[in-house]
XYZ file of C-alpha atoms in Angstrom:
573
model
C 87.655 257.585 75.886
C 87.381 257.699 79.351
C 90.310 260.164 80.171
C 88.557 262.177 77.742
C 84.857 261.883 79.440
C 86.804 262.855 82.528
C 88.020 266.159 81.125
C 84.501 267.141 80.138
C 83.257 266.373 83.322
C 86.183 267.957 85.421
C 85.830 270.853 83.104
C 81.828 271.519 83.527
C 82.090 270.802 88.053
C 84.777 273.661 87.855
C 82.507 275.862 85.857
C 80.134 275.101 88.097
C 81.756 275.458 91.618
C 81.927 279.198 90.323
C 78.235 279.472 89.478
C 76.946 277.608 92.970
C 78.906 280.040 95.294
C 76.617 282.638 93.816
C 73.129 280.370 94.739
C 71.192 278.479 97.375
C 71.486 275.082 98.444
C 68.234 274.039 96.728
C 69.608 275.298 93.644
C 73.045 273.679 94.229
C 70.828 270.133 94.484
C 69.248 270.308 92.036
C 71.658 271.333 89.109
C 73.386 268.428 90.025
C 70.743 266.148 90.203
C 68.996 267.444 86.793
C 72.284 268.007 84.707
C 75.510 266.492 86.170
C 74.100 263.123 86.890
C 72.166 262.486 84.105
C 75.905 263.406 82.331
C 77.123 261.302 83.879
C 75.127 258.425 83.395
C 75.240 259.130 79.821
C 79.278 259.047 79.544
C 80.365 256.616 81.449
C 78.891 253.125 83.168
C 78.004 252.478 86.685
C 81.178 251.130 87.682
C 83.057 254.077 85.557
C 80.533 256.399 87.408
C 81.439 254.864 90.763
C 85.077 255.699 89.750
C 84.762 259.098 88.730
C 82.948 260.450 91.832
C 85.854 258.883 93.891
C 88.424 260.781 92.181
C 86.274 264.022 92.282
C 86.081 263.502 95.954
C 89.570 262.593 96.524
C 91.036 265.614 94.910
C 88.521 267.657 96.087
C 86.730 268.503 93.046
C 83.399 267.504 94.465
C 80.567 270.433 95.686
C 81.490 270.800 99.213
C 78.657 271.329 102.555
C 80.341 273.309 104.947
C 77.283 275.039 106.572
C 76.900 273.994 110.387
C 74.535 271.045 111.025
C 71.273 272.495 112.853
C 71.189 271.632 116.482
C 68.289 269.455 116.031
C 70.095 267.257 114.057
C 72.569 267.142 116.821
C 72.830 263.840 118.704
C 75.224 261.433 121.079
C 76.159 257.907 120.400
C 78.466 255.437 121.921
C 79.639 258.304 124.107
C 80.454 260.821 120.963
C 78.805 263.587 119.592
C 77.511 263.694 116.204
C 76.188 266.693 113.903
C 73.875 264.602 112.186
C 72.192 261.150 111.883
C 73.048 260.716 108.230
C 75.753 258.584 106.834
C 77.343 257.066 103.982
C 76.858 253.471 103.412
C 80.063 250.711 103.087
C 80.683 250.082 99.035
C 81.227 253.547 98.334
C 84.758 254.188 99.168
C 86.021 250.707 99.533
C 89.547 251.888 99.970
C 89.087 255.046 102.115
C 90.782 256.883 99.358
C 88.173 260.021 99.786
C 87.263 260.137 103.223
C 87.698 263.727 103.687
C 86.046 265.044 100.693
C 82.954 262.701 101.445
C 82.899 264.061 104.615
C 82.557 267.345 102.816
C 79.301 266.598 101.291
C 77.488 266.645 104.341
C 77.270 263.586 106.078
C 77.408 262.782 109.981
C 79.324 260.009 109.732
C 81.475 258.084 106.275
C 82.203 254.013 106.386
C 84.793 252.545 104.218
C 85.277 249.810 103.200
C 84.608 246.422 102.806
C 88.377 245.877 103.270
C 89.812 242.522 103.079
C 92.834 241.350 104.266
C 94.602 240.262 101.380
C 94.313 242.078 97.889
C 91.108 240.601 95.311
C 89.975 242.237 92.536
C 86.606 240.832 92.874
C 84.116 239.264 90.141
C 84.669 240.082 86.664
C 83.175 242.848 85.084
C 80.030 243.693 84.009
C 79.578 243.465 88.026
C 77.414 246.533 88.568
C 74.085 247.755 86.797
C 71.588 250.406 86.791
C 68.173 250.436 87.107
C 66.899 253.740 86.374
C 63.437 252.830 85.479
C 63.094 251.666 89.278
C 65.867 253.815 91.217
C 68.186 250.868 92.017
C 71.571 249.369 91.319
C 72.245 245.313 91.101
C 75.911 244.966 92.026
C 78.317 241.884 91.893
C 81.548 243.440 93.263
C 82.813 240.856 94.814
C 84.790 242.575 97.899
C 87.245 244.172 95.344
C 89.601 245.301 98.120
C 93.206 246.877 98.099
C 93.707 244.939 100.983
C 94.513 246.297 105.240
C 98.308 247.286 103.779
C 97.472 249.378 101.475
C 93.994 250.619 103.112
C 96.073 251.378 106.077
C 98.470 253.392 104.680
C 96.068 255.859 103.111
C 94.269 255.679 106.879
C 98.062 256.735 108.037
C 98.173 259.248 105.182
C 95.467 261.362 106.568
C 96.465 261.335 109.705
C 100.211 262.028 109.286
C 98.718 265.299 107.141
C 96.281 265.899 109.850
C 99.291 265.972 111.964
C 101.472 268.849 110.128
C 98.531 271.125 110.202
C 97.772 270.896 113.968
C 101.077 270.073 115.602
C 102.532 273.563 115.878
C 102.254 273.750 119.255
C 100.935 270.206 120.884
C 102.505 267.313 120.528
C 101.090 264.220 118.443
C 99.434 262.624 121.355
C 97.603 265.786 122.301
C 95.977 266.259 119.057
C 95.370 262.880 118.177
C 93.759 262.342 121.707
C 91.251 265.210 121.607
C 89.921 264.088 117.876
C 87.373 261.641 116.760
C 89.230 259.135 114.157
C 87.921 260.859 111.676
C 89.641 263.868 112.279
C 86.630 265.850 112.570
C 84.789 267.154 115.303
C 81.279 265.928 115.680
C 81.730 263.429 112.589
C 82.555 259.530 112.825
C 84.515 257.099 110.705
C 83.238 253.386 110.176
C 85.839 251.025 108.749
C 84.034 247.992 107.423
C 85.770 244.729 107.236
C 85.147 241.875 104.768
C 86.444 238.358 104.068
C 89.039 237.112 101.159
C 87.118 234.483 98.569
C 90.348 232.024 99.429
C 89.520 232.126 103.051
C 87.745 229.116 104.353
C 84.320 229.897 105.094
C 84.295 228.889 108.580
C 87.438 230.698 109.572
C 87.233 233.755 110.882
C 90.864 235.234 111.260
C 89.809 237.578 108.295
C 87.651 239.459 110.747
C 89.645 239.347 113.690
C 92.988 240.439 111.268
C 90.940 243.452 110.078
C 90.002 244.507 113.507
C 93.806 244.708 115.072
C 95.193 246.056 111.418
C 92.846 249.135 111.118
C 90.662 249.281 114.495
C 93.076 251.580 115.773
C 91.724 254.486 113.064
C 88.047 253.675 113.604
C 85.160 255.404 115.287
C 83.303 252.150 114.969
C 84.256 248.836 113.169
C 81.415 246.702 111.302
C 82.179 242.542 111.043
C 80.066 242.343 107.291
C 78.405 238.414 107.037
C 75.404 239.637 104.881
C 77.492 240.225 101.328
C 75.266 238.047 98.497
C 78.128 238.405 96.257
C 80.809 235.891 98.586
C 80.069 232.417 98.619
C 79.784 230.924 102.173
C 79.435 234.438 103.710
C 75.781 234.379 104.910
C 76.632 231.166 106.434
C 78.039 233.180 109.417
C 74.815 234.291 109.450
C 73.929 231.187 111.255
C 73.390 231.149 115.296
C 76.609 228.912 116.179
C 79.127 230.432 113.838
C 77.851 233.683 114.695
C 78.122 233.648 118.163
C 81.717 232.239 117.774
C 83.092 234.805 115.650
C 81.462 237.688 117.360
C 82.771 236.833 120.554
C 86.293 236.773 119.474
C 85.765 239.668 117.868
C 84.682 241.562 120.774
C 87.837 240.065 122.609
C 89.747 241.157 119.903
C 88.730 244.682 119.935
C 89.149 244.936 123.881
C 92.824 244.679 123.136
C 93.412 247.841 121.333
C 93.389 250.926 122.982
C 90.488 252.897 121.144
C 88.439 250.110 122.176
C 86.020 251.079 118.987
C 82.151 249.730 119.173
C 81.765 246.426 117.050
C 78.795 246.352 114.616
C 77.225 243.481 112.732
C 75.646 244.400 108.915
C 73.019 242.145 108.395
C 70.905 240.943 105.228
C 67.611 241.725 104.539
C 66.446 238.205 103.451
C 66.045 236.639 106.679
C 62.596 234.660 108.245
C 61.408 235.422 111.495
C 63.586 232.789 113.254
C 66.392 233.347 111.491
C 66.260 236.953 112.558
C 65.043 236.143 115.941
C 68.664 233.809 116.341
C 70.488 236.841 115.101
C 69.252 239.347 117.479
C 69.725 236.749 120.400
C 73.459 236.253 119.546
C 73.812 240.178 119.309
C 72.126 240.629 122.663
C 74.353 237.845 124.542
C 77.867 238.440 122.607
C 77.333 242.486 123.745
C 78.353 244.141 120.268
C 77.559 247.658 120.261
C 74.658 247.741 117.257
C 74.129 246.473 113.886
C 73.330 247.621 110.718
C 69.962 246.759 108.452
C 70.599 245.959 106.114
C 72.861 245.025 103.274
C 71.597 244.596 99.826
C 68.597 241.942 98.664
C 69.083 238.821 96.423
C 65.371 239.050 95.672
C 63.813 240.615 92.847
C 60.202 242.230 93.098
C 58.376 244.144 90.707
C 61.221 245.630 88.950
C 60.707 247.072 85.354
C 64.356 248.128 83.828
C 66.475 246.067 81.762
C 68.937 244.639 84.289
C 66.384 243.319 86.216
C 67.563 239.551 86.338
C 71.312 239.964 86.858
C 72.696 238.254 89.776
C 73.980 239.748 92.581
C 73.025 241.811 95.736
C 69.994 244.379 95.050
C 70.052 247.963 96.544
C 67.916 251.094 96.229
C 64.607 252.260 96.386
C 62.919 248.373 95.831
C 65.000 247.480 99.005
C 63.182 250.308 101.366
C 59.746 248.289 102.652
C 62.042 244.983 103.070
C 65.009 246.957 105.118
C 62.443 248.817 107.150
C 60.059 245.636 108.284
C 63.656 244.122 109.368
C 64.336 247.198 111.243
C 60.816 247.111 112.810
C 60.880 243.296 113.698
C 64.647 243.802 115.164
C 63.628 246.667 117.456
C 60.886 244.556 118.659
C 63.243 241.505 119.335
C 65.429 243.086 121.493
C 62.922 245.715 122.961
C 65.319 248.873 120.974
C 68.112 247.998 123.679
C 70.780 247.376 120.242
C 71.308 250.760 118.351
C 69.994 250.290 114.826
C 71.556 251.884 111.511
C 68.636 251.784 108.922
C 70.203 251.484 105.652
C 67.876 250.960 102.690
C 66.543 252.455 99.899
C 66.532 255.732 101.964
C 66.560 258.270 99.227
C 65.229 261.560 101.155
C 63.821 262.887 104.582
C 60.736 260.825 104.813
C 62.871 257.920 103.991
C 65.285 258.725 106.814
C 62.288 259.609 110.038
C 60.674 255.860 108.623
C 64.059 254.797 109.812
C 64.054 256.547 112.982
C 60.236 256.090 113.776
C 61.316 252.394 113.571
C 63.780 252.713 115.907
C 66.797 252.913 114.019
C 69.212 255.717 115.820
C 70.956 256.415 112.096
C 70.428 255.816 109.024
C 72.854 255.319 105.889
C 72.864 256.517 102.175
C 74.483 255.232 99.080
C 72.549 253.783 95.960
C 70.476 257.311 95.906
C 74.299 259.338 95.728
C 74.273 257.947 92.024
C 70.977 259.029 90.709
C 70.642 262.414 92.828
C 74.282 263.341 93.540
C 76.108 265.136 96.140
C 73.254 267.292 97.269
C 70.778 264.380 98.326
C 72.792 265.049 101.440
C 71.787 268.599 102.051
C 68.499 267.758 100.918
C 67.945 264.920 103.667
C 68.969 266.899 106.357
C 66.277 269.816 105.178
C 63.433 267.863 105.039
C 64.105 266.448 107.948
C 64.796 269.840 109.565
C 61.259 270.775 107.955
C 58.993 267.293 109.380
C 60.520 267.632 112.786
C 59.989 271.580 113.784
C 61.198 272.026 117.013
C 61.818 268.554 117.690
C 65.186 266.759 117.970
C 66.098 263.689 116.199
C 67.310 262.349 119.438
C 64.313 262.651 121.499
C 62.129 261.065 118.189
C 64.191 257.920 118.270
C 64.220 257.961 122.594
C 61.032 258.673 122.680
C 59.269 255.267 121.127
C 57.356 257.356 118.300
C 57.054 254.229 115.809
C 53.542 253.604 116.879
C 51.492 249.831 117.083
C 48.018 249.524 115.864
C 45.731 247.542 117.908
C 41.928 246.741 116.690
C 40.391 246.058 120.289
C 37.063 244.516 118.692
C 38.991 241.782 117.045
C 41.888 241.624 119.016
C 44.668 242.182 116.769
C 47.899 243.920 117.169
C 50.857 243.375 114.991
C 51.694 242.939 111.294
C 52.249 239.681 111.565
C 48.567 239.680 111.953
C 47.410 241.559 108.785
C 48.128 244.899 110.521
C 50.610 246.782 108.427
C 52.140 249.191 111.345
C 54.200 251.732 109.555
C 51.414 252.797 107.487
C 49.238 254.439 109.979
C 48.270 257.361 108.442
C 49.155 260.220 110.499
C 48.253 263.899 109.202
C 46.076 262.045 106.300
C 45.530 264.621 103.360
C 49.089 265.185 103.231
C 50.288 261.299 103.646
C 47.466 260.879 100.701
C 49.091 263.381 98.773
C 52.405 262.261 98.928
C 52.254 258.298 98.641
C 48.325 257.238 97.844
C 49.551 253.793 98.599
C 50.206 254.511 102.447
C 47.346 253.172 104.504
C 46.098 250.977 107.524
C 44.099 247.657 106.996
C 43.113 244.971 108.959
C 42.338 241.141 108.425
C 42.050 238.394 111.236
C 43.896 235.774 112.748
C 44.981 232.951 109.694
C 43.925 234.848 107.009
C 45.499 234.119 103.726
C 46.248 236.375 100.988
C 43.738 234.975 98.791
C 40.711 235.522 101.208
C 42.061 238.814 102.322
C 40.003 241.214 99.898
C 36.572 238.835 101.065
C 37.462 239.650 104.368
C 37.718 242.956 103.880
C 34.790 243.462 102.214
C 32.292 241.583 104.054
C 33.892 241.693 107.908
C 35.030 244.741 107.959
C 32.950 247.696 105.461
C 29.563 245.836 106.311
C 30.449 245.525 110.017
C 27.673 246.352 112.977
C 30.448 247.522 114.866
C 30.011 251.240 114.778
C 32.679 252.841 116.912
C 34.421 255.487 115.671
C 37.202 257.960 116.403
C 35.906 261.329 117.607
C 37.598 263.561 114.996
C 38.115 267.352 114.632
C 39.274 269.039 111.282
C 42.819 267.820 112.411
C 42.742 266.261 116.099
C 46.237 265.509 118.104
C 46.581 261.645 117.670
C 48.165 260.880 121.013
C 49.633 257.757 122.625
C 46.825 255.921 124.237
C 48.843 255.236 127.122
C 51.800 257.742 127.630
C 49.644 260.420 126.073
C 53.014 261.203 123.804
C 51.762 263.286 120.747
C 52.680 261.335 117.846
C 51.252 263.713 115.276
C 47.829 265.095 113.954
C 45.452 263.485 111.638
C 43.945 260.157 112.120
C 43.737 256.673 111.375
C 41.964 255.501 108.176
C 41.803 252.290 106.574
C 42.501 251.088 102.968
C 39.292 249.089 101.139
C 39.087 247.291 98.077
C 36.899 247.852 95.065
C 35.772 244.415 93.341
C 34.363 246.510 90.607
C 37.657 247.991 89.381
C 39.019 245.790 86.297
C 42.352 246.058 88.111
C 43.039 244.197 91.228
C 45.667 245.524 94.161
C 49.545 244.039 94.480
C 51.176 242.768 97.137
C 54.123 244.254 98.215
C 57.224 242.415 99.100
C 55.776 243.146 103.053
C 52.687 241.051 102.201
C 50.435 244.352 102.439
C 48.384 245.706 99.455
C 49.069 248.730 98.185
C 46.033 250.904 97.699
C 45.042 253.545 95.008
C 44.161 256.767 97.201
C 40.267 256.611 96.057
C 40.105 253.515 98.448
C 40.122 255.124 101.696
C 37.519 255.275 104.509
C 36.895 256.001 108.192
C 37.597 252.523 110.023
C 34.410 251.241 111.616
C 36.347 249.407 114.622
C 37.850 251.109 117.402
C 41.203 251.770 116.598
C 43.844 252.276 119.709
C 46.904 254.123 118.852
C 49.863 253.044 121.047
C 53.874 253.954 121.078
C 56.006 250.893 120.596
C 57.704 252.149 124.210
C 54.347 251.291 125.811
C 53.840 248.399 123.460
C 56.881 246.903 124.869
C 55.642 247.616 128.903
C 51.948 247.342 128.762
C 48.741 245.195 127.500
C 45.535 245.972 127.268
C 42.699 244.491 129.556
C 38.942 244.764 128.486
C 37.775 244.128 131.744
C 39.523 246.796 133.611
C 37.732 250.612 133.309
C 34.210 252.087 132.985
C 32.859 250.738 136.201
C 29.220 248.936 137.177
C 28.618 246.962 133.829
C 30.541 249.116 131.674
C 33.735 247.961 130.676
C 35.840 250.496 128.573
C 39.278 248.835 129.256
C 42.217 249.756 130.104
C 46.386 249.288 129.540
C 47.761 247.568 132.385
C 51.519 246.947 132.764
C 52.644 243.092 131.620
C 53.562 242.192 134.728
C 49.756 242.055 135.836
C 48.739 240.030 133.763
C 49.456 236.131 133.829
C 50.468 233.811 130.837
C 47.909 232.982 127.979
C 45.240 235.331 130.089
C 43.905 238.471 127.814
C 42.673 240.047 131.302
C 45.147 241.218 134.204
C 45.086 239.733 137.775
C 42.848 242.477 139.493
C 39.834 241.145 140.499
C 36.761 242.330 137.968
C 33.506 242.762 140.300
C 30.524 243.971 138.308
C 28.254 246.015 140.838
């Protein structure tokens, strides 16, 4: 049955590789997303699906992107150029059998992978399961792995054919030494390294094995402690153990020649101190970024019949928990560790969220199943189309994830009630496109329960009148820096007690709103770039002159511990 189902679908991409040489790219997308997938998902499984797209890739049979990436995708990282910020996620190609014809569908960079050292076929099956109704996938692989021997020799494959086609008149050395590892210019391969089920869970050789077997062919190598489906293998997770086994991995990779940068992937299911731990160890062991975040063991609001399977959680559920991680990470180690996002990301407003949160990447997989080979193309477009003439590399440089700061009640993070990512920048169309997206605002302790009181009362009945000057669609600028951070405004999500149907809270602890709850804040809203955030505070007593105090952002060294006013003097004439 499933030789045959192969045929059919080998039979219909053919036809069609004919038909999309004769149309656009949107076109291209979107037969695949509205016919082949929804083929697919009717012939075969998830894990048979899985299957099939890596033997359309690694025979080529896959739609191919070979239009040049726009220069504003363009960027630089760990000393390389890169066409484009988008990547493949680990779990796809777990044996980097189709490296080159995943590289054809478009992305910037492809990691492979998780390989472990030893051969493991992983959990038994079922292990993998759709969930169409909420655009996800629960997956108990396992770390099914052909092991470093094998994985190696398909790395060594590649090259040795790279080799015959470029070695008519320079020697080995010469080519290999003026190409990335993945054999491409401006494109990067990640080799992702994972840990048998036999091996203790407090060694880590596994790790350390993986990086001097296939380091040698990366671009970047990624230590993965964040897999759900591994017993013991969050536990590295843990300060101590962490610390230990990313040190010797660093020492490890200083012995081979590439010298490749180390990344961590870690989980999304982590409290503040727990991630606060992690970002310490990454900051003092020196890796060169990490990756957030791997796939969710908890289960929120999710509709379609798979729901309680065990096993790690990825897709479009998993975007508001990956990108609060990102957000809290950047803030941890004030953005000096380059971030992948990786998500739920599942188009180009996914990906900037990502990047407006500091992550310098971002990383695709779960979305490849429902929307096919052209969610790549269609990334990079919208992308292309939100930026204008801006590059990706000066969004992410330039601190554009903006902080929210209510100056009449003196609150200014999300830990706080203030939900920062939804500040509603160019407003009709953030209304039109996601109703739920908006800014609100509680005070210091506030529970959930008392939040929609608060709201009501504090805030919509509030004396304090102070509004935002606005125009039809006025420049909202970085209070300090002056950076433009977009047009629009800031508005504020409210409550109706009349409505028979109350609000949910999101798995970020922030309601979501229906779109006929918005209003014009009545506080005085100050709208400041997380680069400033991280270098200056705010000082109501600074500004104005005579009695009147408008205040002003002063830089953090001015102002002492547990003061809320800097160390000028304040004379009132």
């Amino acid at each position: 049955m499933f030789i045959s189902d192969c045929y059919i679908v080998h039979r219909a991409y053919l036809n069609f590789q004919a038909w999309e040489m004769r149309h656009n790219d949107y076109a291209r997308s979107e037969i695949h997303k509205q016919l082949f997938m929804p083929l697919t998902h009717l012939l075969f499984d998830a894990e048979e699906s899985h299957k099939l797209a890596i033997w359309l890739a690694k025979h080529n049979l896959s739609p191919k992107d070979l239009t040049e990436d726009d220069v504003i995708l363009n960027l630089k990282v760990w000393n390389k150029k890169l066409s484009n910020p988008i990547g493949l996620a680990a779990g796809f190609d777990k044996n980097g059998e189709a490296i080159d014809g995943l590289f054809d569908f478009g992305f910037g960079f492809v990691e492979i992978g998780s390989v472990t050292p030893l051969p493991q076929p992983g959990n038994p099956k079922p292990r993998m399961f759709r969930l169409k109704e909420d655009k996800a996938v629960i997956n108990r692989y396992g770390f099914n792995s052909f092991g470093h021997n094998e994985v190696e020799d398909n790395l060594m494959s590649r090259v040795r054919s790279f080799l015959r086609k470029n070695t008519i008149y320079h020697t080995n050395d010469e080519v290999l030494n003026n190409v990335n590892k993945s054999l491409k210019s401006g494109k990067l391969l990640g080799i992702n390294l994972g840990k048998n089920k036999t091996s203790p869970s407090e060694s880590d050789k596994d790790y350390l094995d993986g990086i001097r077997n296939l380091g040698s062919y990366a671009d970047y190598i990624v230590i993965n402690i964040s897999s759900p489906n591994t017993p013991g293998l969050r536990s590295l997770q843990r300060k101590e153990p962490m610390l230990r086994l990313l040190n010797d991995a660093i020492k490890t990779r200083n012995k081979l020649e590439n010298r490749p940068p180390l990344l961590v992937k870690i989980a999304p299911d982590l409290n503040n101190e727990e991630l606060e731990d992690i970002a310490n160890v990454i900051q003092e062991s020196k890796v060169d970024g990490v990756i957030i975040s791997n796939t969710t063991i908890t289960r929120n609001n999710l509709k379609s019949e798979y729901r309680t399977e065990t096993g790690g959680l990825s897709g479009k559920p998993l975007l508001n928990l990956s990108l609060e991680t990102v957000k809290k990470f950047y803030k941890l180690t004030n953005g000096q560790v380059l971030i992948v996002g990786c998500g739920g990301i599942s188009n180009g407003k996914d990906a900037l969220k990502f990047c407006k949160a500091g992550a310098t990447l971002v990383q695709v997989y779960t979305a490849l199943g429902y929307d096919g080979p052209g969610l790549v193309n269609n990334i990079k477009s919208e992308v292309l189309k939100e930026l204008g003439e801006k590059k990706w590399q000066e969004l992410f440089e330039s601190g554009y994830t903006v902080d929210v700061k209510c100056n009449d009640c003196e609150i200014d993070d999300e830990d706080n009630g203030v939900n920062v990512d939804n500040m509603n920048i160019d407003a009709p169309q953030a209304k039109k496109d996601n109703p739920s997206t908006n800014i609100f605002i509680s005070s210091n302790n506030e529970t959930q329960t008392n939040l929609k009181k608060k709201l009501l009362k504090e805030l919509l009945n509030s004396n304090k009148t102070k509004k935002r000057v606005r125009e039809e669609k006025p420049t909202v600028d970085c209070e300090v820096c002056k950076f433009k951070l977009g047009t629009g405004g800031v508005r504020k999500g409210i409550i109706n007690e009349n409505l028979n149907t109350s609000p949910t809270i999101s798995t970020t602890g922030f309601f979501n709103l229906d779109q006929n709850f918005w209003e014009e804040p009545s506080f005085n809203v100050e709208v400041v770039c997380l680069k400033c955030v991280d270098k200056y505070l705010f000082c109501s007593e600074c500004g104005g002159g005579g009695n009147k105090r408008t205040g002003k952002w002063r830089p953090k060294q001015m102002f002492q511990s547990k003061r809320k006013t800097c160390s000028l003097p304040h004379i009132r004439i």
